[in-house]
Coordinates of C-alpha atoms in Angstrom, one line a residue:
M1 CA 7.6 6.3 -49.9
K2 CA 5.9 8.6 -47.4
T3 CA 5.3 7.7 -43.8
I4 CA 2.1 8.6 -41.9
A5 CA 2.0 8.0 -38.1
V6 CA -1.4 7.2 -36.5
I7 CA -1.8 7.8 -32.7
S8 CA -4.8 5.8 -31.6
F9 CA -5.7 3.2 -29.0
Q10 CA -7.9 1.3 -31.5
P11 CA -6.6 -0.1 -34.8
D12 CA -9.8 1.0 -36.7
L13 CA -8.4 4.4 -37.7
A14 CA -5.1 3.0 -38.9
A15 CA -6.9 0.2 -40.8
A16 CA -9.2 2.7 -42.5
L17 CA -6.2 4.9 -43.6
R18 CA -4.4 1.8 -45.0
A19 CA -7.5 1.0 -47.0
V20 CA -7.8 4.5 -48.6
L21 CA -4.1 5.3 -49.1
P22 CA -2.1 3.7 -51.9
A23 CA 0.2 1.0 -50.4
E24 CA 3.0 1.8 -52.9
E25 CA 3.1 5.5 -51.9
Y26 CA 2.2 5.6 -48.2
R27 CA 3.3 3.6 -45.2
V28 CA 1.0 3.8 -42.1
V29 CA 2.7 3.3 -38.7
A30 CA 0.1 2.8 -35.9
Q31 CA 0.9 3.5 -32.2
A32 CA -1.3 3.4 -29.1
E33 CA 0.2 6.6 -27.7
W34 CA 2.8 9.2 -28.6
S35 CA 6.4 8.6 -27.4
E36 CA 9.9 9.5 -28.5
D37 CA 10.2 6.0 -29.9
V38 CA 7.8 6.9 -32.7
A39 CA 10.1 9.6 -34.0
R40 CA 13.2 7.5 -33.6
M41 CA 11.6 4.5 -35.3
T42 CA 10.8 6.6 -38.4
G43 CA 14.1 8.4 -38.3
D44 CA 12.4 11.8 -37.7
V45 CA 11.1 11.6 -41.3
L46 CA 7.3 11.8 -41.0
D47 CA 5.1 13.2 -43.8
G48 CA 2.1 13.5 -41.5
V49 CA 0.8 12.6 -38.0
V50 CA -2.8 11.6 -37.6
V51 CA -4.3 11.9 -34.0
D52 CA -7.4 10.2 -32.9
A53 CA -8.8 12.8 -30.4
D54 CA -11.6 10.4 -29.1
L55 CA -9.4 7.5 -28.0
T56 CA -6.4 9.1 -26.5
N57 CA -5.9 8.8 -22.7
V58 CA -4.8 12.5 -22.4
Q59 CA -6.3 15.7 -23.4
P60 CA -5.9 16.3 -27.2
I61 CA -4.2 19.6 -26.8
R62 CA -1.5 18.3 -24.5
L63 CA -0.8 15.5 -26.9
L64 CA -0.6 17.9 -29.8
E65 CA 1.8 20.1 -27.8
R66 CA 4.1 17.2 -27.2
I67 CA 4.1 16.2 -30.9
R68 CA 4.6 19.8 -32.0
R69 CA 7.6 20.2 -29.7
R70 CA 9.2 17.1 -31.1
L71 CA 8.2 17.6 -34.8
P72 CA 7.7 21.4 -35.3
A73 CA 7.3 21.2 -39.1
C74 CA 5.4 18.0 -39.5
P75 CA 1.7 18.3 -40.8
L76 CA -0.8 17.4 -38.1
F77 CA -4.3 16.0 -38.8
V78 CA -6.9 15.3 -36.1
F79 CA -9.9 13.0 -36.4
A80 CA -12.8 13.3 -34.0
S81 CA -16.4 12.0 -33.8
Q82 CA -17.8 15.2 -32.3
G83 CA -16.2 18.6 -32.6
S84 CA -15.4 20.8 -29.7
T85 CA -15.0 24.5 -30.4
E86 CA -12.7 25.2 -27.6
W87 CA -10.0 22.6 -28.3
E88 CA -10.4 23.0 -32.1
E89 CA -9.4 26.6 -31.8
E90 CA -6.4 25.7 -29.7
A91 CA -5.5 22.9 -32.2
Y92 CA -5.4 25.3 -35.1
L93 CA -3.3 27.7 -33.0
L94 CA -0.8 24.9 -32.5
G95 CA -0.5 24.4 -36.3
V96 CA -2.9 21.5 -36.9
K97 CA -3.7 21.5 -40.6
H98 CA -7.2 20.1 -40.5
V99 CA -9.7 18.7 -38.0
L100 CA -11.7 16.1 -39.8
Q101 CA -14.9 14.3 -38.8
K102 CA -15.2 10.5 -38.7
P103 CA -15.6 8.3 -40.7
V104 CA -12.5 8.6 -42.9
R105 CA -13.2 10.0 -46.3
G106 CA -10.5 8.7 -48.6
R107 CA -10.7 11.2 -51.5
L108 CA -10.7 14.2 -49.1
F109 CA -7.8 12.9 -47.0
L110 CA -5.7 12.1 -50.2
E111 CA -6.4 15.6 -51.5
L112 CA -5.3 17.2 -48.3
L113 CA -2.1 15.1 -48.2
G114 CA -1.4 16.1 -51.8
R115 CA -1.8 19.8 -51.0
E116 CA 0.7 19.5 -48.2
A117 CA 3.2 17.7 -50.5
V118 CA 2.9 20.5 -53.1
T119 CA 2.9 23.5 -50.8
G120 CA 5.3 22.1 -48.3
P121 CA 5.1 22.6 -44.6
A122 CA 3.7 26.0 -43.7
P123 CA 4.9 28.0 -40.7
S124 CA 2.9 27.1 -37.7
V125 CA 2.5 28.6 -34.3
V126 CA 4.6 26.6 -31.9
A127 CA 3.6 26.3 -28.3
P128 CA 5.7 28.2 -25.8
P129 CA 9.0 26.4 -25.2
T130 CA 9.3 24.5 -22.0
P131 CA 12.5 23.8 -20.1
P132 CA 14.3 20.7 -21.4
V133 CA 13.8 17.6 -19.4
H134 CA 17.0 15.7 -19.0
D135 CA 17.1 11.9 -18.9
A136 CA 18.8 11.9 -15.5
G137 CA 15.9 13.9 -14.0
R138 CA 13.3 11.4 -15.3
G139 CA 14.6 8.7 -12.9
A140 CA 14.4 10.9 -9.9
F141 CA 11.5 10.5 -7.5
D142 CA 9.2 13.3 -6.8
T143 CA 8.4 14.4 -3.2
S144 CA 5.2 12.3 -2.9
A145 CA 6.9 9.1 -4.1
M146 CA 9.8 9.6 -1.7
R147 CA 7.4 10.2 1.1
A148 CA 5.5 7.0 0.3
L149 CA 8.8 5.0 0.1
N150 CA 9.8 6.4 3.5
V151 CA 6.5 5.3 5.0
L152 CA 6.9 1.8 3.5
R153 CA 10.5 1.6 4.8
D154 CA 9.4 2.5 8.3
Y155 CA 6.4 0.1 8.3
S156 CA 8.6 -2.7 7.0
A157 CA 10.5 -2.5 10.2
V158 CA 7.4 -3.9 11.9
L159 CA 7.8 -7.2 9.9
S160 CA 11.1 -8.0 11.6
H161 CA 9.1 -8.8 14.8
S162 CA 6.6 -11.1 13.2
L163 CA 7.1 -13.8 15.9
C164 CA 7.0 -11.7 19.0
S165 CA 3.7 -9.9 19.7
E166 CA 5.2 -7.5 22.3
A167 CA 8.0 -6.3 20.0
L168 CA 5.6 -6.1 17.1
L169 CA 3.1 -3.9 19.1
K170 CA 5.9 -1.6 20.4
Q171 CA 7.3 -1.0 16.9
F172 CA 3.8 -0.4 15.5
L173 CA 2.9 2.2 18.2
L174 CA 6.2 4.0 17.7
F175 CA 5.5 4.0 14.0
I176 CA 2.0 5.5 14.6
R177 CA 3.4 8.0 17.0
S178 CA 6.0 9.3 14.6
M179 CA 3.6 9.5 11.7
M180 CA 0.5 10.9 13.4
G181 CA 1.9 12.5 16.5
V182 CA -0.1 10.5 19.0
N183 CA 0.3 11.7 22.6
R184 CA -0.6 8.5 24.4
A185 CA -1.5 5.0 23.2
A186 CA -2.1 1.6 24.7
V187 CA -3.1 -1.8 23.3
F188 CA -5.0 -4.4 25.3
L189 CA -5.1 -8.0 24.1
R190 CA -7.0 -11.1 25.1
I191 CA -5.3 -14.0 26.8
A192 CA -3.4 -15.9 24.1
P193 CA -4.6 -19.5 23.4
T194 CA -2.5 -22.0 25.3
A195 CA -1.1 -25.4 24.4
L196 CA -2.8 -28.8 25.0
S197 CA -1.0 -29.0 28.4
S198 CA -3.1 -26.2 30.0
A199 CA -6.4 -24.5 29.6
T200 CA -7.7 -21.0 30.6
S201 CA -10.9 -20.4 32.5
E202 CA -13.9 -18.6 31.2
S203 CA -13.1 -15.5 33.2
E204 CA -9.5 -15.4 31.8
N205 CA -10.9 -15.5 28.3
H206 CA -12.9 -12.3 28.9
R207 CA -10.0 -10.3 30.3
L208 CA -8.0 -7.8 28.2
R209 CA -4.5 -7.2 29.6
S210 CA -2.1 -4.4 28.6
A211 CA 0.3 -5.7 26.0
C212 CA 2.1 -2.4 25.1
A213 CA 1.8 1.3 25.8
I214 CA 3.5 4.6 25.2
G215 CA 3.1 7.8 27.1
L216 CA 1.5 6.1 30.1
A217 CA 3.1 5.2 33.5
P218 CA 3.9 1.5 33.7
G219 CA 2.6 1.2 37.2
L220 CA -0.9 2.3 36.0
L221 CA -1.2 -0.5 33.5
E222 CA 0.1 -3.2 35.9
H223 CA -3.1 -3.1 37.9
F224 CA -5.5 -2.0 35.1
E225 CA -7.4 -4.3 32.8
L226 CA -10.3 -4.2 30.4
T227 CA -13.0 -6.8 30.2
L228 CA -15.4 -8.0 27.6
E229 CA -18.2 -8.0 30.1
S230 CA -18.4 -4.3 30.7
G231 CA -16.9 -0.9 29.7
V232 CA -15.0 -0.3 26.5
G233 CA -14.3 -4.0 25.8
R234 CA -18.0 -4.9 25.9
H235 CA -19.0 -2.0 23.7
L236 CA -16.4 -2.8 21.0
L237 CA -17.1 -6.5 21.2
R238 CA -20.8 -5.9 20.5
H239 CA -20.6 -3.1 17.9
G240 CA -17.1 -3.6 16.3
R241 CA -16.6 0.0 15.4
I242 CA -14.6 3.0 16.6
L243 CA -15.7 4.6 19.9
Q244 CA -14.8 8.3 20.7
A245 CA -14.8 9.9 24.2
H246 CA -17.2 12.7 23.1
S247 CA -19.8 10.4 21.7
E248 CA -23.3 10.0 23.3
E249 CA -22.6 6.4 24.3
V250 CA -19.6 7.4 26.4
Q251 CA -21.4 10.3 28.0
R252 CA -24.4 8.2 29.0
D253 CA -22.3 5.3 30.4
V254 CA -20.4 6.0 33.6
G255 CA -18.1 2.9 33.2
L256 CA -17.1 3.9 29.7
R257 CA -16.4 7.5 30.8
K258 CA -14.2 6.4 33.7
E259 CA -12.0 4.1 31.5
F260 CA -11.4 6.9 29.0
E261 CA -10.6 9.4 31.8
L262 CA -8.3 7.0 33.6
L263 CA -6.2 6.2 30.5
G264 CA -6.4 9.8 29.2
A265 CA -7.6 8.5 25.8
Q266 CA -10.0 10.0 23.3
V267 CA -10.5 7.2 20.8
A268 CA -10.9 3.4 21.2
I269 CA -10.5 1.2 18.1
P270 CA -11.1 -2.5 18.0
V271 CA -8.3 -4.8 17.0
L272 CA -10.0 -7.5 14.8
D273 CA -8.7 -10.5 12.9
R274 CA -11.7 -10.5 10.5
E275 CA -13.4 -13.1 12.6
S276 CA -13.3 -12.0 16.3
L277 CA -12.0 -9.3 18.6
V278 CA -8.3 -9.8 19.4
G279 CA -7.9 -6.6 21.5
V280 CA -8.5 -2.9 22.0
A281 CA -6.3 0.0 21.0
M282 CA -6.9 3.3 22.8
F283 CA -5.3 6.6 21.6
D284 CA -5.2 10.2 22.8
H285 CA -5.3 13.2 20.5
R286 CA -2.2 14.6 18.8
L287 CA 0.7 16.2 20.7
T288 CA -0.8 19.6 19.6
G289 CA -4.2 18.7 20.9
E290 CA -5.8 18.3 17.5
A291 CA -8.3 15.5 17.0
F292 CA -8.0 12.9 14.3
T293 CA -10.0 13.2 11.1
T294 CA -12.5 10.6 9.9
E295 CA -10.1 9.4 7.1
E296 CA -7.2 9.0 9.7
L297 CA -9.4 7.0 12.0
T298 CA -10.5 4.8 9.1
L299 CA -6.9 4.2 8.1
M300 CA -5.9 3.3 11.7
F301 CA -8.8 0.9 11.9
H302 CA -7.6 -1.0 8.8
L303 CA -4.0 -1.0 10.0
L304 CA -5.1 -2.4 13.3
E305 CA -7.0 -5.1 11.5
Q306 CA -3.9 -6.2 9.7
L307 CA -2.1 -6.1 13.1
G308 CA -4.8 -8.3 14.6
L309 CA -4.2 -10.9 11.8
A310 CA -0.5 -10.8 12.6
I311 CA -1.1 -11.3 16.3
R312 CA -3.4 -14.2 15.6
N313 CA -0.7 -15.8 13.5
I314 CA 1.8 -15.3 16.3
W315 CA -0.6 -17.0 18.7
L316 CA -1.1 -19.9 16.4
H317 CA 2.7 -20.2 15.9
D318 CA 3.3 -20.2 19.7
Q319 CA 0.5 -22.7 20.2
L320 CA 1.9 -25.0 17.5
A321 CA 5.4 -24.8 18.9
A322 CA 4.2 -25.6 22.4
N323 CA 2.2 -28.5 21.1
H324 CA 5.2 -29.8 19.2
D325 CA 7.4 -29.5 22.3
L326 CA 4.8 -31.3 24.3
M327 CA 4.5 -34.2 21.8
A328 CA 8.3 -34.4 21.6
D329 CA 8.6 -34.6 25.3
T330 CA 5.9 -37.3 25.5
L331 CA 7.5 -39.4 22.8
G332 CA 11.0 -38.9 24.3
H333 CA 9.9 -40.4 27.7
L334 CA 8.3 -43.5 26.2
S335 CA 10.1 -46.8 27.0
N336 CA 9.2 -48.1 23.5
G337 CA 11.2 -46.9 20.5
C338 CA 9.5 -44.4 18.1
V339 CA 10.8 -43.4 14.7
V340 CA 9.0 -41.3 12.1
V341 CA 10.3 -41.7 8.5
G342 CA 9.4 -39.2 5.8
A343 CA 8.5 -40.0 2.1
A344 CA 12.1 -39.0 1.1
M345 CA 13.5 -41.7 3.4
D346 CA 14.7 -39.2 6.0
V347 CA 14.2 -39.7 9.7
L348 CA 11.9 -36.9 10.9
H349 CA 11.9 -37.9 14.6
A350 CA 13.5 -40.6 16.8
N351 CA 13.1 -40.7 20.5
Q352 CA 15.9 -41.7 22.9
A353 CA 14.7 -45.3 23.2
A354 CA 14.9 -45.8 19.4
R355 CA 18.4 -44.3 19.3
K356 CA 19.5 -46.7 21.9
I357 CA 18.1 -49.7 20.1
F358 CA 19.3 -48.8 16.6
G359 CA 23.1 -48.2 16.4
R360 CA 23.5 -47.3 20.1
L361 CA 23.1 -43.6 19.4
D362 CA 21.7 -42.8 22.9
K363 CA 24.8 -40.7 23.7
S364 CA 25.8 -39.7 20.2
P365 CA 25.1 -36.0 19.3
R366 CA 24.5 -36.8 15.6
R367 CA 21.0 -37.1 14.1
M368 CA 19.6 -40.6 13.4
E369 CA 19.5 -41.5 9.7
F370 CA 17.6 -44.0 7.7
T371 CA 20.7 -46.1 7.2
D372 CA 20.8 -46.7 10.9
L373 CA 17.7 -48.8 10.7
P374 CA 18.4 -52.6 10.1
Q375 CA 17.8 -53.8 6.6
V376 CA 14.7 -55.8 7.5
I377 CA 13.0 -52.9 9.1
G378 CA 14.1 -50.4 6.4
G379 CA 12.7 -52.7 3.7
K380 CA 9.3 -52.9 5.5
V381 CA 9.3 -49.1 5.9
F382 CA 9.9 -48.6 2.2
E383 CA 7.1 -51.0 1.4
A384 CA 4.7 -49.2 3.7
L385 CA 5.5 -45.8 2.2
H386 CA 5.3 -46.9 -1.5
H387 CA 2.3 -49.2 -1.2
G388 CA 0.4 -47.3 1.5
R389 CA -0.5 -50.3 3.6
E390 CA 0.1 -51.1 7.2
I391 CA 2.7 -53.7 7.9
P392 CA 1.5 -56.4 10.4
P393 CA 3.6 -56.6 13.6
F394 CA 6.7 -58.8 13.4
K395 CA 9.5 -59.8 15.7
F396 CA 13.0 -58.5 15.2
R397 CA 16.2 -59.9 16.8
P398 CA 19.3 -57.6 16.6
P399 CA 22.2 -59.4 15.0
G400 CA 24.6 -58.6 17.8
H401 CA 22.2 -59.5 20.6
P402 CA 20.2 -62.6 19.6
E403 CA 18.8 -62.9 23.2
A404 CA 16.9 -59.6 22.7
V405 CA 13.5 -59.7 21.0
F406 CA 11.6 -56.7 19.7
Q407 CA 8.1 -56.4 18.2
V408 CA 8.0 -53.9 15.3
S409 CA 4.8 -52.2 14.1
I410 CA 4.9 -49.9 11.0
A411 CA 1.9 -47.7 10.2
P412 CA 1.8 -45.2 7.2
F413 CA 0.5 -41.6 7.7
E414 CA -2.0 -40.8 5.0
K415 CA -3.7 -37.5 4.1
R416 CA -7.0 -36.9 2.4
N417 CA -6.9 -36.6 -1.4
V418 CA -3.2 -37.8 -1.4
A419 CA -2.3 -40.9 -3.3
S420 CA 0.7 -42.0 -1.3
P421 CA 1.6 -41.6 2.4
H422 CA 3.8 -38.7 3.5
A423 CA 5.4 -40.5 6.5
A424 CA 5.5 -43.8 8.4
L425 CA 5.5 -44.5 12.1
V426 CA 7.8 -47.2 13.4
L427 CA 7.1 -48.5 16.9
I428 CA 9.5 -50.9 18.6
E429 CA 8.5 -52.7 21.7
D430 CA 10.9 -54.7 23.9
F431 CA 9.5 -58.3 24.1
T432 CA 12.6 -59.9 25.6
Q433 CA 11.1 -60.4 29.0
I434 CA 7.8 -61.6 27.6
E435 CA 9.6 -64.2 25.5
R436 CA 11.5 -65.4 28.6
W437 CA 8.2 -65.8 30.5
Q438 CA 6.6 -67.6 27.7
K439 CA 9.6 -70.0 27.5
L440 CA 9.4 -70.6 31.2
D441 CA 5.7 -71.4 30.9
V442 CA 6.4 -73.9 28.2
E443 CA 9.1 -75.5 30.2

């Protein structure tokens, strides 16, 4: 049985050849593109190779050269919808037997295959030999790939400072300086949002303070700030695009020109978080005095936008951590016991009063566990978490201290579109003194 290889992205050509070729004499092997696996799969025994010149993803001549280098004596046939004189001539020079027009004509193709079987493979003009490519060389990266990987390695160092805006900005500016040769650079940021315990005034929200700089004297930036009410900060807040020192806007505005001259900068780029202005980055030209191209400025704008998102996330993390500390301090100083139990029956939070009431853990360093709760309270907490309903307040007397009386309230925490609560709050109030007063009143 003879084997015919069909190189085409679409199965139509292979299906047409299977329809016209006798199945008992010919086996048609269809492949989307030429590779060494085609020859290995057929054991280098091919009675013909059919190439679809219209549907290949490379130039037909390059594909024919590769096939001819691998199979120098195999008959080649090319099918094309529209002929091209230039590549047809080169195809015949490479030893192609016939260039046929679509659709497939069964009798003609069978006749041509029969002639090749009778006459045998004719000597063909082989393309000039190329240096052999060793398998070990294929795994090596070229220069551009290595350069891209080096850039990715250097930029990934910025990610190690994802929770500190000052270190993140310093690493970013050093990266920009090493890659683009920036002479001077400075980044001014807005005042970070504060926790619930404090608030900033309106004037503080409009100020831009120096967060990081390279190539500038530290004493200069200690007493220099930008503002959103005038100068560079106001212009970038209104327009949200790159501002250059030689532009008409800067030449007409004295305030803009003074800020550029004082910092020795030539370009001001807004630092955005896709919603608002986070800060302003100002750069000088290169160390050689050359200006940045439009493509480089566009790339820096998008890099600073990603940096703005990272800074916004750092601010949100700091604000969340500060709020968490504030709430923990507040609950810790309550005279009533407070315990938060998660859905997995683990204690998420317990203040000092609760640790003192349950198990006398006020001086123990270990963390409070669910088993430290009395069985009565633990059962009520389990019921509140699994049924999602609030438990009415009830009184609890510790077994070892019957004279002490506590009122316990259990409330589940529920989220929207969630079937069961994710946590439950247990409040324990000391009613011992109130019980004594009520007993005295009765007496």
